[in-house]
PDB file of C-alpha atoms in Angstrom:
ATOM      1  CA  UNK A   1      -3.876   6.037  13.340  1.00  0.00           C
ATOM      2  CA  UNK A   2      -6.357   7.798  10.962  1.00  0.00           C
ATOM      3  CA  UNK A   3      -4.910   7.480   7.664  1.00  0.00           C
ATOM      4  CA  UNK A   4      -6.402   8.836   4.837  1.00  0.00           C
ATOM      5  CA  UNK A   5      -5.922   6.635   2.016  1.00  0.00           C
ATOM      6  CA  UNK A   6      -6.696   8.440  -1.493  1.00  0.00           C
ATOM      7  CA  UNK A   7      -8.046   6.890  -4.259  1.00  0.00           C
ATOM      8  CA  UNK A   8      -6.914   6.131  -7.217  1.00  0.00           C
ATOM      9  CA  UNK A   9      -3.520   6.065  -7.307  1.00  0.00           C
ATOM     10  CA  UNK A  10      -2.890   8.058 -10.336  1.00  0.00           C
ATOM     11  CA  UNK A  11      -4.835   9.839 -12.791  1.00  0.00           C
ATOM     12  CA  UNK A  12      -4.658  11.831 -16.205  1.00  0.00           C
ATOM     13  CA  UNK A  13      -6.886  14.059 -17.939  1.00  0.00           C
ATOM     14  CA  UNK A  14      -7.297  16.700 -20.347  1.00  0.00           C
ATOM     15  CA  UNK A  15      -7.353  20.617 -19.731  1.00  0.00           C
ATOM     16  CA  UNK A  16     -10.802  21.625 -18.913  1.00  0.00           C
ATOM     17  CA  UNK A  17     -12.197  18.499 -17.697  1.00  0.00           C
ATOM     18  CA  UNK A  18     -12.812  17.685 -14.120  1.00  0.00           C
ATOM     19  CA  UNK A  19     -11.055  15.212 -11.803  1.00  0.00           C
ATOM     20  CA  UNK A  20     -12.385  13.339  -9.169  1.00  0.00           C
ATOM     21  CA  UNK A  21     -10.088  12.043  -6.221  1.00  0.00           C
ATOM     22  CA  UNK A  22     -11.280  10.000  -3.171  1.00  0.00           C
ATOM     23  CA  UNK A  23     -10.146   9.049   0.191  1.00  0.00           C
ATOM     24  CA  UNK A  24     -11.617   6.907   2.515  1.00  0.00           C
ATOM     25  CA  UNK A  25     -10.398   6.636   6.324  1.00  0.00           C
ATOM     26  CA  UNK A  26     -10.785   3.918   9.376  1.00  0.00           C
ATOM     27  CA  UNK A  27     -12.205   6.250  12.355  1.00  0.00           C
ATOM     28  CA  UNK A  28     -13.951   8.683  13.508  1.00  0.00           C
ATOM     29  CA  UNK A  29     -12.925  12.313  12.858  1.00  0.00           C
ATOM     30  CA  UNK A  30     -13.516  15.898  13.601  1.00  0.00           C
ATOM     31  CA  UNK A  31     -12.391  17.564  10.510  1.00  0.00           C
ATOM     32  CA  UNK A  32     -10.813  15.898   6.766  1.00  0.00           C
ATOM     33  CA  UNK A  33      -8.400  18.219   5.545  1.00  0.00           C
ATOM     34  CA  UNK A  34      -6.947  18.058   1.342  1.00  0.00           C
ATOM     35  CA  UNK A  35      -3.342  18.800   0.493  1.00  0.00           C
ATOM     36  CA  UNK A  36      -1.675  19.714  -2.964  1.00  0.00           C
ATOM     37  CA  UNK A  37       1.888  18.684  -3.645  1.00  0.00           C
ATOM     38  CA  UNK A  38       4.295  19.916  -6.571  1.00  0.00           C
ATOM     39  CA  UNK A  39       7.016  18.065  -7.410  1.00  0.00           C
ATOM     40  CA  UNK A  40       9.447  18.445  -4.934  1.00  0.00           C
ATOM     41  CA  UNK A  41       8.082  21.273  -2.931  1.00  0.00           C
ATOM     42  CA  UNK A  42       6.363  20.973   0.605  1.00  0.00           C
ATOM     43  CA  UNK A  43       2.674  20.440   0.913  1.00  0.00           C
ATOM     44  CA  UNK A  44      -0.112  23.142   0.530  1.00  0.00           C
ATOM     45  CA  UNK A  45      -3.367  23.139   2.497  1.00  0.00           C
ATOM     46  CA  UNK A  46      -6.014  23.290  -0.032  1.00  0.00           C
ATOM     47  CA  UNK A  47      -9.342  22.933   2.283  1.00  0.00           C
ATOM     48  CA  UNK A  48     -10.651  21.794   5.519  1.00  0.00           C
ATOM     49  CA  UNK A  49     -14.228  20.395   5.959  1.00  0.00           C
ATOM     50  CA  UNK A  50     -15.438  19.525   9.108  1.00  0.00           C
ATOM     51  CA  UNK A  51     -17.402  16.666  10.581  1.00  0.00           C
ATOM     52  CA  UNK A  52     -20.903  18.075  10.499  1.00  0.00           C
ATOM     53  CA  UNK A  53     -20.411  19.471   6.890  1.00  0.00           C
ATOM     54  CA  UNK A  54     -21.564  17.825   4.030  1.00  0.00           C
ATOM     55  CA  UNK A  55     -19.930  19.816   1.153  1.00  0.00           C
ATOM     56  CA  UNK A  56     -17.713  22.890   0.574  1.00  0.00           C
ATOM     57  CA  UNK A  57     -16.246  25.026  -1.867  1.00  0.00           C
ATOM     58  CA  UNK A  58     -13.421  27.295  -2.390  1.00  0.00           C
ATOM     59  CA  UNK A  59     -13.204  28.445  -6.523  1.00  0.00           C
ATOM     60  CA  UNK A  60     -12.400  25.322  -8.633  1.00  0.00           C
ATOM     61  CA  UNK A  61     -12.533  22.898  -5.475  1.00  0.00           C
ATOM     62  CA  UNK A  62     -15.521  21.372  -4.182  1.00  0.00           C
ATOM     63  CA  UNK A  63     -14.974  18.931  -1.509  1.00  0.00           C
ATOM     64  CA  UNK A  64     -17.938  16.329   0.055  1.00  0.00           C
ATOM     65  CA  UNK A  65     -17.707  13.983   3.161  1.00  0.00           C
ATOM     66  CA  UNK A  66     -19.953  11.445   3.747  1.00  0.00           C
ATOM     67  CA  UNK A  67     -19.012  10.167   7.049  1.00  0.00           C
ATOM     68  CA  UNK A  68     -21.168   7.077   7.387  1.00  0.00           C
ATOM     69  CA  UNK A  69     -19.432   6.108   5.141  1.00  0.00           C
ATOM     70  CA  UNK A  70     -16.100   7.353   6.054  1.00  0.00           C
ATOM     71  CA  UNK A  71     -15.474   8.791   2.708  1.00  0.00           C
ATOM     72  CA  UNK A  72     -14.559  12.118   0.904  1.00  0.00           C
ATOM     73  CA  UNK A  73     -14.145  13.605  -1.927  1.00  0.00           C
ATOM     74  CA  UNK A  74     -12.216  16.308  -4.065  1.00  0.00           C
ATOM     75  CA  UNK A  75     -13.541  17.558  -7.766  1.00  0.00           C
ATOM     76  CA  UNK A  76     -11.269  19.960  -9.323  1.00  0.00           C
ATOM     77  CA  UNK A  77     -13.507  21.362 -12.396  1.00  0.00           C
ATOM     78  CA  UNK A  78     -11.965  22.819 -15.457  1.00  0.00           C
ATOM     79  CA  UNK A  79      -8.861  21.580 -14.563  1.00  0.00           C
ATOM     80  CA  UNK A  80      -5.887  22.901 -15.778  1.00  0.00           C
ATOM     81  CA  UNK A  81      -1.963  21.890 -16.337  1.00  0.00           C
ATOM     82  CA  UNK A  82      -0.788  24.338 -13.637  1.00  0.00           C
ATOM     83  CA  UNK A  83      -3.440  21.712 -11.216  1.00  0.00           C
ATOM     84  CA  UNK A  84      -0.702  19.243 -12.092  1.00  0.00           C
ATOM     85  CA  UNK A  85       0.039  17.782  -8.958  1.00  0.00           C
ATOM     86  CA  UNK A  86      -0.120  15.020  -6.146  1.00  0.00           C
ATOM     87  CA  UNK A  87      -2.897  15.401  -3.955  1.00  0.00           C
ATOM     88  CA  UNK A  88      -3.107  14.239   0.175  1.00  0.00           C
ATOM     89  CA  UNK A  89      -6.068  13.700   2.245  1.00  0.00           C
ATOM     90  CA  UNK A  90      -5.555  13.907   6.044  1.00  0.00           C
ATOM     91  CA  UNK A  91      -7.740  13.328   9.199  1.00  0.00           C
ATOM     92  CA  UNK A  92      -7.980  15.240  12.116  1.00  0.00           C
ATOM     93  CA  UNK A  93      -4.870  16.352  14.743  1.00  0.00           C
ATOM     94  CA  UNK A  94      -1.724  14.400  13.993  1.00  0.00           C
ATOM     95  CA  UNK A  95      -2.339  14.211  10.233  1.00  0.00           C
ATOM     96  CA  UNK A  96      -1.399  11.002   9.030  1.00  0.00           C
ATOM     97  CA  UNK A  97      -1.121  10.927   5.233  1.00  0.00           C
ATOM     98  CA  UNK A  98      -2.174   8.429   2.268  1.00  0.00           C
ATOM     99  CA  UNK A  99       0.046   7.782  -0.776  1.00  0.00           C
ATOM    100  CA  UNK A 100      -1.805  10.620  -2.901  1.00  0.00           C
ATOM    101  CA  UNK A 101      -3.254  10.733  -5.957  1.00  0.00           C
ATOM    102  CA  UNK A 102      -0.753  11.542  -8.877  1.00  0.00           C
ATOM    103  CA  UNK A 103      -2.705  14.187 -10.847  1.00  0.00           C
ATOM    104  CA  UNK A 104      -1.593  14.871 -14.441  1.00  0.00           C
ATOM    105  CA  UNK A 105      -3.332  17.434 -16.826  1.00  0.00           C
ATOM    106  CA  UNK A 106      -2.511  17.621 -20.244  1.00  0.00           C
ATOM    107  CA  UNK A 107      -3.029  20.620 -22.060  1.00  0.00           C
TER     108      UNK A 107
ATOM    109  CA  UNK B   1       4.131  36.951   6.963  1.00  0.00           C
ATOM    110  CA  UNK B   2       7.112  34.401   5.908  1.00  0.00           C
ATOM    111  CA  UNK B   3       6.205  31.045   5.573  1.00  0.00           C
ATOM    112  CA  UNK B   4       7.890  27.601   7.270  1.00  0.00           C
ATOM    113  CA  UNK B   5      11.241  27.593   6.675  1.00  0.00           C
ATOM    114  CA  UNK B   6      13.355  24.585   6.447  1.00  0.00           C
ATOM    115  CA  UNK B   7      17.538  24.520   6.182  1.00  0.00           C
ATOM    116  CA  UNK B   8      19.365  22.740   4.536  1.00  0.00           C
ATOM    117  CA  UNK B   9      17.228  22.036   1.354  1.00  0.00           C
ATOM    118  CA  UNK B  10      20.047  19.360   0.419  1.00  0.00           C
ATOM    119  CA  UNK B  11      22.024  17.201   2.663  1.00  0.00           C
ATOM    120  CA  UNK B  12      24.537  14.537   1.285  1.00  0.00           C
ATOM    121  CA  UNK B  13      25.929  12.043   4.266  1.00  0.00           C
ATOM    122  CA  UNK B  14      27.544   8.485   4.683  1.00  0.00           C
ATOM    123  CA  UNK B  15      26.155   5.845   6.520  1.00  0.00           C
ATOM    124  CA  UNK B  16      27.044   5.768  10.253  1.00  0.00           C
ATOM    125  CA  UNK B  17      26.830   9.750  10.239  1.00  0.00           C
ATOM    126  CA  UNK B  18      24.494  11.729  11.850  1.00  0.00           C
ATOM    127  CA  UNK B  19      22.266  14.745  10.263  1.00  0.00           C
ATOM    128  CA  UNK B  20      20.420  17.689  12.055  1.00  0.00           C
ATOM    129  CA  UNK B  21      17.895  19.529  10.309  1.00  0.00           C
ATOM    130  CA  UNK B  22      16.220  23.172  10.809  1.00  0.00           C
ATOM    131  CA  UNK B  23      12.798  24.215  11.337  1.00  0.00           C
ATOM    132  CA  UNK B  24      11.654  27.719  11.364  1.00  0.00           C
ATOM    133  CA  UNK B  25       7.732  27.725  11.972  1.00  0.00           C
ATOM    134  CA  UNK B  26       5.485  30.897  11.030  1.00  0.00           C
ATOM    135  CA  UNK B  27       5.301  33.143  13.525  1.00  0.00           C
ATOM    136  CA  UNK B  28       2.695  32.374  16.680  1.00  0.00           C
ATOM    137  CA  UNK B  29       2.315  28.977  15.013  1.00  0.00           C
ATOM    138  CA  UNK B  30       3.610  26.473  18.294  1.00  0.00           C
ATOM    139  CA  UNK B  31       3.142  23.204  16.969  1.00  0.00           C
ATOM    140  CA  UNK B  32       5.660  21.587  14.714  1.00  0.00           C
ATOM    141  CA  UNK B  33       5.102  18.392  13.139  1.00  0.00           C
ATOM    142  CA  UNK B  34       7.984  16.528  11.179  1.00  0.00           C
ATOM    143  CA  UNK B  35       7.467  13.999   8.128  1.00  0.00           C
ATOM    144  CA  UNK B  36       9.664  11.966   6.139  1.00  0.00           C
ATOM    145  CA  UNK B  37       8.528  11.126   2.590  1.00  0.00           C
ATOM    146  CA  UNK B  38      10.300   8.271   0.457  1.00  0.00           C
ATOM    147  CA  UNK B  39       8.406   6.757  -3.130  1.00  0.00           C
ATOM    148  CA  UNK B  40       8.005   3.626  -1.293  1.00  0.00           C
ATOM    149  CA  UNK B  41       6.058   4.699   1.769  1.00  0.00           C
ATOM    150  CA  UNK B  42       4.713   7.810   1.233  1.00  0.00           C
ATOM    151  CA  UNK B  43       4.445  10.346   3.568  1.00  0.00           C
ATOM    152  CA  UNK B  44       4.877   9.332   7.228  1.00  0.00           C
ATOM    153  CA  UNK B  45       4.716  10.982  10.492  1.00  0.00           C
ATOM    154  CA  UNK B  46       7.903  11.332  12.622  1.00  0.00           C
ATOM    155  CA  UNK B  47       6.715  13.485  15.326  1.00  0.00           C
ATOM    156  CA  UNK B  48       5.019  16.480  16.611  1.00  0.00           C
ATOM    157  CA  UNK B  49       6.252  19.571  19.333  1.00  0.00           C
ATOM    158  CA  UNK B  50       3.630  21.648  20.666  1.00  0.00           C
ATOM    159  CA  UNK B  51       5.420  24.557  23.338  1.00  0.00           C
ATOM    160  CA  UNK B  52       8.941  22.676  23.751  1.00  0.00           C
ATOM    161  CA  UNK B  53       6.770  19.143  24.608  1.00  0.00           C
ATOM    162  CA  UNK B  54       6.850  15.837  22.025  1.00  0.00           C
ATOM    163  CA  UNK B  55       2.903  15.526  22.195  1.00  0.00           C
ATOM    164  CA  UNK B  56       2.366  12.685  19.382  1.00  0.00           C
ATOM    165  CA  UNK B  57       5.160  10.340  17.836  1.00  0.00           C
ATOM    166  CA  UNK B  58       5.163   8.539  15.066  1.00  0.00           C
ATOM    167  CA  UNK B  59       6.537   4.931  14.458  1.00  0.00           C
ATOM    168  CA  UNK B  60      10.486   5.146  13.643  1.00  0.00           C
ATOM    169  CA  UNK B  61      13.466   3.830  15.484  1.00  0.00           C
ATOM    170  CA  UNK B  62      15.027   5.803  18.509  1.00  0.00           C
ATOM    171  CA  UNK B  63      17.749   7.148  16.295  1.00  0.00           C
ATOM    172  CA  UNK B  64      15.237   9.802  15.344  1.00  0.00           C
ATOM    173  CA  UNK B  65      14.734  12.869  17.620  1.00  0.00           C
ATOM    174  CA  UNK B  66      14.192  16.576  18.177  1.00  0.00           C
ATOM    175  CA  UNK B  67      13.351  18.908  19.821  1.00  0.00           C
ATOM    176  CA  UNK B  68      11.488  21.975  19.830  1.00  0.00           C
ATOM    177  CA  UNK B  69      12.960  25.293  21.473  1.00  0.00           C
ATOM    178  CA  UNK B  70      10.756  28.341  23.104  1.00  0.00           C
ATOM    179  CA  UNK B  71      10.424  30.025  20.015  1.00  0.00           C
ATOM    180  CA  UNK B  72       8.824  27.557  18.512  1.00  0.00           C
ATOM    181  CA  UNK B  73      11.668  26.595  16.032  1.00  0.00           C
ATOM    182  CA  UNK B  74      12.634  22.777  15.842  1.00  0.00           C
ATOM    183  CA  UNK B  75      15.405  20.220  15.173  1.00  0.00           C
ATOM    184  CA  UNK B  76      14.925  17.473  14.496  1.00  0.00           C
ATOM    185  CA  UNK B  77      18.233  14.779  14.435  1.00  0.00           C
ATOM    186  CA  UNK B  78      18.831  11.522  13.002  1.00  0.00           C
ATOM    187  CA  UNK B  79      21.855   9.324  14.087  1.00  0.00           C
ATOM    188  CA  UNK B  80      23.852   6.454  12.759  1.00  0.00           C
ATOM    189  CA  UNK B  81      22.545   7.272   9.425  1.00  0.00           C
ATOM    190  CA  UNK B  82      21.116   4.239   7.219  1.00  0.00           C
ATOM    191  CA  UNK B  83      20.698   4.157   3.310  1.00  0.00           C
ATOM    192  CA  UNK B  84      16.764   3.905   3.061  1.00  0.00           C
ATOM    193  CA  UNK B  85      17.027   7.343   5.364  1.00  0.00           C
ATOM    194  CA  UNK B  86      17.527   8.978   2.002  1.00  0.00           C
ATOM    195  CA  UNK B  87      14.000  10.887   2.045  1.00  0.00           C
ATOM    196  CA  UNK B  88      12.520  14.392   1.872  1.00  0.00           C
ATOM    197  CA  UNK B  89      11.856  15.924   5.212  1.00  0.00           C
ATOM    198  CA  UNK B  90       8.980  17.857   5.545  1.00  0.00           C
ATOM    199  CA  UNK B  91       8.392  20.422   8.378  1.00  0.00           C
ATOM    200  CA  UNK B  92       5.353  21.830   9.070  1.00  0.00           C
ATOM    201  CA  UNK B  93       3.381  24.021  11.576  1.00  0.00           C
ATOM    202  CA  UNK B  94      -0.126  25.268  12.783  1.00  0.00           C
ATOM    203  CA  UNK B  95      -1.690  27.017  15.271  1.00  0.00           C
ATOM    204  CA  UNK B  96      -2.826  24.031  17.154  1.00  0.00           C
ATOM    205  CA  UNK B  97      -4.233  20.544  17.161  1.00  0.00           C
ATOM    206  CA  UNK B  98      -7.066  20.288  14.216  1.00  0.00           C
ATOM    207  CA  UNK B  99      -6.019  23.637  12.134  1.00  0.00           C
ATOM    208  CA  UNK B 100      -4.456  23.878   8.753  1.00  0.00           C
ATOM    209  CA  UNK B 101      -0.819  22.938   8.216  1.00  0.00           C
ATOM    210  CA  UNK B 102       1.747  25.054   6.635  1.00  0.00           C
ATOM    211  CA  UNK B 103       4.746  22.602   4.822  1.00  0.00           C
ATOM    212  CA  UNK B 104       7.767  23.767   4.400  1.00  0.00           C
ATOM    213  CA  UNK B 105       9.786  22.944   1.097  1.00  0.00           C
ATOM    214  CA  UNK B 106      11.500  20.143   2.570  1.00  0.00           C
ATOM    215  CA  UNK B 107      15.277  19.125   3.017  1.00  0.00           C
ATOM    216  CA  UNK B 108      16.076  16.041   0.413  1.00  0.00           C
ATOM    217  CA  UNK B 109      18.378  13.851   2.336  1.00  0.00           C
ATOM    218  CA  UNK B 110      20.250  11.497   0.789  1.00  0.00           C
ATOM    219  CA  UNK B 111      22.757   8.967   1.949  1.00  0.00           C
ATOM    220  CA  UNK B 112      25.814   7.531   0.161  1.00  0.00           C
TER     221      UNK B 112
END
């Protein structure tokens, strides 16, 4: 299995500041993919980054992978309460999924 | 286009029962992966169709199953129903092996 395992566990912050989330994973990959999750509601695809891509954005969301060292990660800038959420890494085909990260932004 | 589509949202059962529960992916996706998601362990893999065939399963007992029909929608069935089965169930499909996955809502199972 490629697990994703997310890093930490649970974090809180203040509107407007940024939030860093991590995940590290066992094996090789092809692609590292980053879920959202409200409260009871399914999971949303937030951005996909490929193996031979260092960094990517998309609006608030910038996303790096270091593979040597089998590691990624998700900043959220500016962060707001609606951000509010867990959030999932996942590698590759059959995405197999950490514990998340328990985001909570106060405003 | 509508989005995955899962039925029942809530499910209350007794041990010993059996549950089936709905799938309807987005249109032209054919692979349909199934999760079940408890506080304890997270979010695990159950299983995933791809054109009517199980291509990847995950690590649960045989009284989990399902099945995927030829348009794409899926069941997926649990029998002689146990208390820590009480989870969310979370459907999802994609194009293909690699792309994006599209969740649906879930169905919260729980078991008296």
């Amino acid at each position: 299995s490629q697990q994703g395992e997310e890093d930490p566990q649970a974090l809180s912050i203040q509107e407007g500041e940024n939030a860093t989330m991590n995940c590290s994973y066992k094996t090789s990959i092809n692609n590292l993919q980053w879920y959202r999750q409200n409260s009871g509601r399914g999971l949303v695809h937030l951005i996909l980054i490929r193996s031979n891509e260092r960094e990517k954005h998309s609006g608030r969301l910038r996303v790096t992978l270091d593979t040597s060292k089998k590691s990624s990660s998700l900043l959220i800038t500016a962060s707001r309460a609606a951000d509010t959420a867990s959030y999932f890494c996942a590698t590759d085909s059959t995405l197999t999924f950490g514990k998340g990260t328990m985001l909570l932004v106060s405003p | 286009k509508a989005g995955v589509t899962q039925t029942p949202r809530y499910l209350i059962k007794t041990r010993g029962q059996q549950v089936t529960l709905s799938c309807s992916p987005i249109s032209g996706h054919r692979s349909v992966s199934w999760y079940q998601q408890t506080p304890g362990q997270g979010l695990q893999f159950l299983f995933e169709y791809f054109s009517e065939t199980q291509r990847n399963k995950g690590n649960f007992p045989g009284r989990f199953s399902g099945r995927q029909f030829s348009n794409s929608r899926s069941e997926m069935n649990v029998s002689t129903l146990e208390l820590g089965d009480s989870a969310l169930y979370l459907c999802a499909s994609s194009l293909g092996s690699s792309e994006p996955q599209h969740f649906g809502d879930g169905t919260r199972l729980s078991i008296l």
